[in-house]
């Protein structure tokens, strides 16, 4: 009585899983694989699926205890606290124990909006030069494992880790993906990994839409919790790009959840991911910045897969240990705290109380404040009449942040990180769009003339913090008239979120560059009902 523990799917999936999990050591060659697959005993479909997700994957792994020492000295026990007593173990326990029923209607709805937006920016991102370079590199340098789908490429599949990488690169290639507070891009590091590992699973073990949403939310939650260990993390970054650190951890957590790893394995996945994290802010506004998201997605997935095979790492990676830095190496004011596991009253996800920020145009989040302020002035300029206005001076008041203060950007990536460029584009056109960053738009004489008039002030009351900053633009006309615009909360900020209608409009515009209209509308419908899907292949099939 019970469900077969075999884990065999298509030939390519079998080959990949045999190689990764060394299943061949446990399979009896004399017994045909097909004979091992038995029908599930009568039970509810949900219970069968849960059993499958938790047992079929784990039965394929070599038990972790087989590679560990079975005896420890009394000295070691005294020196090292039991796993249950550490902050790290509390995170492993949370990842392992959280259930779909802990997702509230608010969290489900908000996370589905994130999934839809992330897929859309990934699809339009698959048209960029950066994505093409990353894809070519993966195809030319690595063996062909046609397992997981690639955004916008109907006939292209890669190994799960490489698919997570290129899809993560696509998601951030235009800086169009969502942003949270404390500052990071949460979805791009998690969703490509979750989709890639779902593709990896054979047909008889595909996660449901609800399984996928649970794993996704675990990845988002872990990122938010880790960033609350530090006050420094609340500000616009200076030293490292946050998603290259917390994004890798979130990806590892999401994949560990989807693989149904146990508490110890989940903790080790986080610790392994910490050793694969980090990217310097000097590469912001370059073609390498999208690699930060791609690597976070890929390396988090690799960390979970390594943990599933029994690889171990520090059991105190998240704890503050005197003299030995773990995750605290990334933050100077590191104060970790335990993560309570869900109880009879459930769990309140951070997404419940802290909504997500969605961008209306593809640029650094800080650009949205000055663009909205400048758009208000553009409307005033129209009242003066076209051709009758001469601008003498443009003053922008912004937070102090060196990497987004770029007076004369030379590339589209620099332009996406320039207060000056986005202000002048909005003054000239009344909006900033995808087309604003094309070579033709960037080299317009009218735009270059405006850039030469810009001055920047950085008032002390304007902190480099996405939850507190403002954008102010002041235009002085020839003749002395002064026009002012100010934005405290732009449309799309978590305090002023995009409506569902606006979010769908953005998705249609982005996805429609790559997919036919019927697939675009089909994706909207699938994501809207994602928690009702019994098999995530319905979603996966729509992404190319």
Coordinates of C-alpha atoms in Angstrom, one line a residue, residues 168-501:
X168 CA 17.8 35.8 -14.1
X169 CA 20.0 37.9 -16.4
X170 CA 17.0 38.6 -18.6
X171 CA 14.9 39.7 -15.7
X172 CA 17.4 42.4 -14.6
X173 CA 18.9 43.2 -18.0
X174 CA 16.8 46.4 -18.3
X175 CA 16.5 47.2 -14.5
X176 CA 12.8 46.8 -14.9
X177 CA 12.2 44.2 -12.1
X178 CA 10.5 44.8 -8.8
X179 CA 12.1 46.4 -5.8
X180 CA 11.4 46.0 -2.1
X181 CA 12.3 47.7 1.1
X182 CA 14.9 47.2 2.6
X183 CA 16.4 47.7 -0.9
X184 CA 16.7 44.6 -3.1
X185 CA 15.2 43.1 -6.2
X186 CA 13.5 40.0 -4.7
X187 CA 11.7 38.2 -7.6
X188 CA 14.4 38.0 -10.2
X189 CA 16.7 35.9 -7.9
X190 CA 13.9 33.4 -7.0
X191 CA 11.4 32.9 -9.8
X192 CA 13.9 31.7 -12.5
X193 CA 15.3 29.1 -10.0
X194 CA 11.9 27.9 -9.0
X195 CA 10.8 27.6 -12.7
X196 CA 14.0 25.8 -13.6
X197 CA 13.8 23.2 -10.9
X198 CA 10.1 22.7 -11.7
X199 CA 11.1 21.9 -15.3
X200 CA 13.7 19.5 -13.9
X201 CA 11.1 17.4 -12.1
X202 CA 9.7 14.5 -14.1
X203 CA 6.1 14.4 -15.2
X204 CA 4.9 12.2 -12.3
X205 CA 6.4 14.6 -9.8
X206 CA 5.6 18.1 -11.0
X207 CA 4.8 20.7 -8.3
X208 CA 1.4 22.3 -8.3
X209 CA 0.8 26.0 -8.8
X210 CA 0.4 26.3 -5.0
X211 CA 3.7 24.4 -4.4
X212 CA 5.4 26.9 -6.7
X213 CA 3.8 29.9 -4.9
X214 CA 4.8 28.6 -1.5
X215 CA 8.5 28.1 -2.6
X216 CA 8.5 31.5 -4.2
X217 CA 7.1 33.2 -1.1
X218 CA 9.7 31.3 1.1
X219 CA 12.4 32.8 -1.1
X220 CA 11.0 36.3 -0.8
X221 CA 10.4 36.0 3.0
X222 CA 14.0 34.9 3.7
X223 CA 15.4 37.8 1.8
X224 CA 13.2 40.3 3.7
X225 CA 14.1 38.7 7.1
X226 CA 17.8 38.7 6.4
X227 CA 17.8 42.4 5.4
X228 CA 16.2 43.3 8.7
X229 CA 19.3 42.1 10.5
X230 CA 21.0 45.4 9.5
X231 CA 20.1 49.1 9.5
X232 CA 22.6 49.6 6.7
X233 CA 20.5 47.4 4.5
X234 CA 17.6 49.9 4.6
X235 CA 19.6 52.4 2.6
X236 CA 20.5 52.7 -1.1
X237 CA 23.6 50.4 -1.2
X238 CA 27.2 51.5 -1.5
X239 CA 29.4 48.4 -1.1
X240 CA 27.6 45.4 -2.6
X241 CA 24.5 44.8 -4.7
X242 CA 21.9 43.4 -2.2
X243 CA 20.3 40.8 -4.5
X244 CA 23.7 39.2 -5.1
X245 CA 23.7 38.4 -1.4
X246 CA 20.2 38.0 0.0
X247 CA 18.9 37.0 -3.5
X248 CA 21.2 34.0 -3.5
X249 CA 20.0 33.0 0.0
X250 CA 16.4 33.5 -1.1
X251 CA 16.9 31.3 -4.2
X252 CA 18.5 28.6 -2.0
X253 CA 15.6 28.7 0.4
X254 CA 12.9 28.6 -2.3
X255 CA 14.6 25.6 -4.0
X256 CA 15.1 23.8 -0.7
X257 CA 11.4 24.2 0.0
X258 CA 10.4 22.9 -3.4
X259 CA 12.8 19.9 -3.0
X260 CA 11.2 19.2 0.4
X261 CA 14.6 19.2 2.1
X262 CA 14.7 18.5 5.8
X263 CA 15.6 21.1 8.4
X264 CA 19.3 20.3 8.5
X265 CA 19.6 20.3 4.7
X266 CA 17.8 23.7 4.5
X267 CA 20.2 25.2 7.0
X268 CA 23.1 23.8 5.0
X269 CA 21.7 25.2 1.8
X270 CA 21.7 28.7 3.3
X271 CA 25.2 28.3 4.5
X272 CA 26.4 27.0 1.1
X273 CA 24.7 29.9 -0.6
X274 CA 26.5 32.4 1.7
X275 CA 29.8 31.1 0.3
X276 CA 28.4 31.8 -3.2
X277 CA 27.2 35.4 -2.6
X278 CA 28.3 38.9 -3.3
X279 CA 28.9 41.4 -6.1
X280 CA 30.4 45.0 -5.9
X281 CA 28.4 48.1 -6.6
X282 CA 31.2 49.3 -9.0
X283 CA 29.5 47.1 -11.6
X284 CA 26.2 48.9 -11.3
X285 CA 25.3 50.7 -14.5
X286 CA 27.3 48.2 -16.6
X287 CA 26.4 45.1 -18.6
X288 CA 27.6 43.1 -15.7
X289 CA 24.9 44.2 -13.2
X290 CA 22.3 41.8 -14.6
X291 CA 24.8 38.9 -13.9
X292 CA 24.2 39.7 -10.2
X293 CA 20.6 38.5 -10.5
X294 CA 21.5 35.6 -12.8
X295 CA 24.1 34.4 -10.4
X296 CA 21.9 34.7 -7.4
X297 CA 19.3 32.6 -9.0
X298 CA 21.7 30.0 -10.3
X299 CA 24.0 29.7 -7.3
X300 CA 21.1 29.5 -4.8
X301 CA 19.7 26.6 -6.9
X302 CA 23.1 25.0 -6.8
X303 CA 23.4 25.5 -3.1
X304 CA 20.1 23.6 -2.5
X305 CA 21.1 20.8 -4.9
X306 CA 24.5 20.4 -3.1
X307 CA 22.7 20.3 0.3
X308 CA 20.4 17.7 -1.1
X309 CA 23.4 15.5 -1.8
X310 CA 24.7 15.8 1.7
X311 CA 27.2 18.6 1.4
X312 CA 27.6 20.4 4.7
X313 CA 28.6 24.0 5.7
X314 CA 28.6 26.1 8.9
X315 CA 25.6 25.3 11.2
X316 CA 25.9 28.9 12.5
X317 CA 26.2 30.9 9.3
X318 CA 23.5 33.3 10.3
X319 CA 24.5 33.6 13.9
X320 CA 26.7 36.4 15.3
X321 CA 29.8 34.5 16.4
X322 CA 32.7 36.5 17.9
X323 CA 35.8 36.3 15.9
X324 CA 34.4 34.4 13.0
X325 CA 32.2 36.1 10.4
X326 CA 29.4 34.3 8.8
X327 CA 26.6 36.2 7.0
X328 CA 27.6 39.1 9.2
X329 CA 30.6 39.7 6.9
X330 CA 28.2 41.6 4.6
X331 CA 26.9 44.0 7.2
X332 CA 28.8 46.1 9.8
X333 CA 25.8 46.5 12.1
X334 CA 24.6 42.9 12.1
X335 CA 22.0 41.9 14.7
X336 CA 20.3 38.6 13.8
X337 CA 17.2 37.2 15.4
X338 CA 15.4 33.9 15.4
X339 CA 12.7 33.2 12.9
X340 CA 9.7 31.6 14.5
X341 CA 8.3 28.6 12.8
X342 CA 4.5 28.6 12.0
X343 CA 2.2 27.5 14.7
X344 CA -1.6 26.9 15.1
X345 CA -2.1 30.6 14.4
X346 CA 0.0 30.5 11.2
X347 CA 2.7 32.8 10.1
X348 CA 2.6 36.5 9.1
X349 CA 4.8 36.9 6.0
X350 CA 6.5 40.2 5.5
X351 CA 4.7 40.6 2.2
X352 CA 1.5 40.9 4.2
X353 CA 2.5 44.2 5.7
X354 CA 5.2 45.4 3.2
X355 CA 3.9 45.5 -0.4
X356 CA 6.1 45.5 -3.5
X357 CA 7.4 48.3 -5.7
X358 CA 6.8 47.9 -9.4
X359 CA 8.5 50.1 -12.0
X360 CA 6.6 51.9 -14.8
X361 CA 9.8 52.3 -16.9
X362 CA 13.1 50.4 -17.0
X363 CA 15.5 52.2 -14.7
X364 CA 16.8 52.3 -11.2
X365 CA 14.0 52.8 -8.7
X366 CA 15.4 56.2 -7.6
X367 CA 14.8 57.5 -11.1
X368 CA 11.0 57.3 -10.6
X369 CA 10.9 60.1 -8.1
X370 CA 12.7 62.7 -10.3
X371 CA 10.8 61.5 -13.4
X372 CA 7.4 62.0 -11.8
X373 CA 8.5 65.5 -10.5
X374 CA 9.8 66.4 -13.9
X375 CA 6.6 65.1 -15.6
X376 CA 4.6 67.6 -13.5
X377 CA 6.8 70.4 -14.8
X378 CA 6.4 69.2 -18.4
X379 CA 2.7 69.7 -18.0
X380 CA 3.3 73.3 -16.9
X381 CA 5.7 73.9 -19.8
X382 CA 2.9 72.9 -22.2
X383 CA 0.8 75.7 -20.8
X384 CA 3.4 78.2 -22.0
X385 CA 3.1 76.9 -25.5
X386 CA 5.5 74.9 -27.6
X387 CA 8.5 76.7 -29.1
X388 CA 8.0 79.7 -26.8
X389 CA 9.8 78.4 -23.7
X390 CA 13.5 78.8 -23.1
X391 CA 15.0 77.0 -20.1
X392 CA 17.9 78.7 -18.3
X393 CA 18.6 76.3 -15.4
X394 CA 17.5 72.9 -14.1
X395 CA 18.0 72.1 -10.4
X396 CA 17.5 68.6 -9.1
X397 CA 17.4 67.7 -5.4
X398 CA 18.1 64.1 -4.7
X399 CA 19.6 61.8 -2.0
X400 CA 23.4 61.5 -2.0
X401 CA 24.2 58.3 -4.0
X402 CA 27.3 58.3 -6.2
X403 CA 26.4 55.5 -8.6
X404 CA 23.1 57.1 -9.7
X405 CA 24.6 60.6 -10.0
X406 CA 25.7 60.5 -13.7
X407 CA 25.6 63.9 -15.5
X408 CA 26.4 62.6 -19.0
X409 CA 25.6 58.9 -19.3
X410 CA 27.4 57.2 -22.2
X411 CA 25.4 54.0 -22.4
X412 CA 21.9 52.8 -21.8
X413 CA 23.0 51.2 -18.6
X414 CA 24.5 54.4 -17.3
X415 CA 21.3 56.3 -18.4
X416 CA 19.2 53.9 -16.4
X417 CA 21.2 55.0 -13.3
X418 CA 21.3 58.8 -14.0
X419 CA 19.1 61.3 -12.1
X420 CA 20.0 63.9 -14.7
X421 CA 19.1 61.8 -17.8
X422 CA 15.7 60.6 -16.4
X423 CA 14.8 64.1 -15.3
X424 CA 15.6 65.6 -18.7
X425 CA 13.8 62.8 -20.6
X426 CA 10.7 63.4 -18.6
X427 CA 11.0 67.2 -19.0
X428 CA 11.3 66.8 -22.8
X429 CA 8.8 64.0 -23.4
X430 CA 6.4 64.1 -20.4
X431 CA 7.3 60.5 -19.6
X432 CA 10.2 57.9 -19.5
X433 CA 9.6 54.7 -21.5
X434 CA 11.5 51.7 -22.8
X435 CA 12.3 53.8 -25.9
X436 CA 13.9 56.5 -23.9
X437 CA 17.1 54.4 -23.6
X438 CA 17.6 53.7 -27.3
X439 CA 20.7 55.3 -29.0
X440 CA 18.4 57.5 -31.0
X441 CA 16.6 58.9 -28.0
X442 CA 19.8 59.3 -25.9
X443 CA 21.6 61.4 -28.5
X444 CA 18.9 63.9 -29.4
X445 CA 20.3 67.4 -29.5
X446 CA 17.4 68.8 -27.4
X447 CA 18.1 66.2 -24.6
X448 CA 21.9 66.9 -24.7
X449 CA 21.2 70.6 -24.4
X450 CA 19.0 70.1 -21.3
X451 CA 21.7 67.9 -19.7
X452 CA 24.1 70.8 -19.9
X453 CA 21.8 72.9 -17.8
X454 CA 21.4 70.5 -14.9
X455 CA 22.7 71.1 -11.3
X456 CA 22.3 68.7 -8.5
X457 CA 21.8 69.4 -4.8
X458 CA 21.7 66.8 -2.1
X459 CA 19.9 68.2 1.0
X460 CA 20.4 66.6 4.4
X461 CA 16.7 66.0 4.8
X462 CA 16.7 63.7 1.7
X463 CA 18.1 60.4 2.9
X464 CA 19.3 57.7 0.5
X465 CA 16.5 55.4 1.5
X466 CA 13.6 54.2 -0.7
X467 CA 11.1 54.5 2.1
X468 CA 12.0 58.1 3.0
X469 CA 13.6 59.9 0.0
X470 CA 11.9 62.5 -2.3
X471 CA 12.7 63.9 -5.7
X472 CA 12.5 67.6 -6.5
X473 CA 13.0 69.4 -9.8
X474 CA 13.2 73.2 -10.2
X475 CA 13.2 74.8 -13.7
X476 CA 14.1 78.4 -14.2
X477 CA 13.0 80.0 -17.4
X478 CA 14.7 82.8 -19.4
X479 CA 12.8 85.8 -18.0
X480 CA 12.9 84.6 -14.4
X481 CA 9.8 82.3 -14.0
X482 CA 10.5 79.3 -11.8
X483 CA 8.6 76.0 -12.1
X484 CA 8.7 73.4 -9.4
X485 CA 7.8 69.8 -9.2
X486 CA 8.2 67.4 -6.2
X487 CA 7.4 63.7 -5.7
X488 CA 7.3 62.0 -2.3
X489 CA 5.8 58.7 -3.4
X490 CA 5.7 57.8 -7.1
X491 CA 3.0 55.7 -8.7
X492 CA 4.2 52.1 -8.4
X493 CA 5.8 52.5 -5.0
X494 CA 4.7 50.1 -2.2
X495 CA 2.8 53.0 -0.6
X496 CA 1.1 53.8 -3.9
X497 CA 1.0 50.4 -5.8
X498 CA 0.1 49.9 -9.4
X499 CA -3.5 48.8 -9.9
X500 CA -4.1 45.4 -11.4
X501 CA -5.1 47.1 -14.6

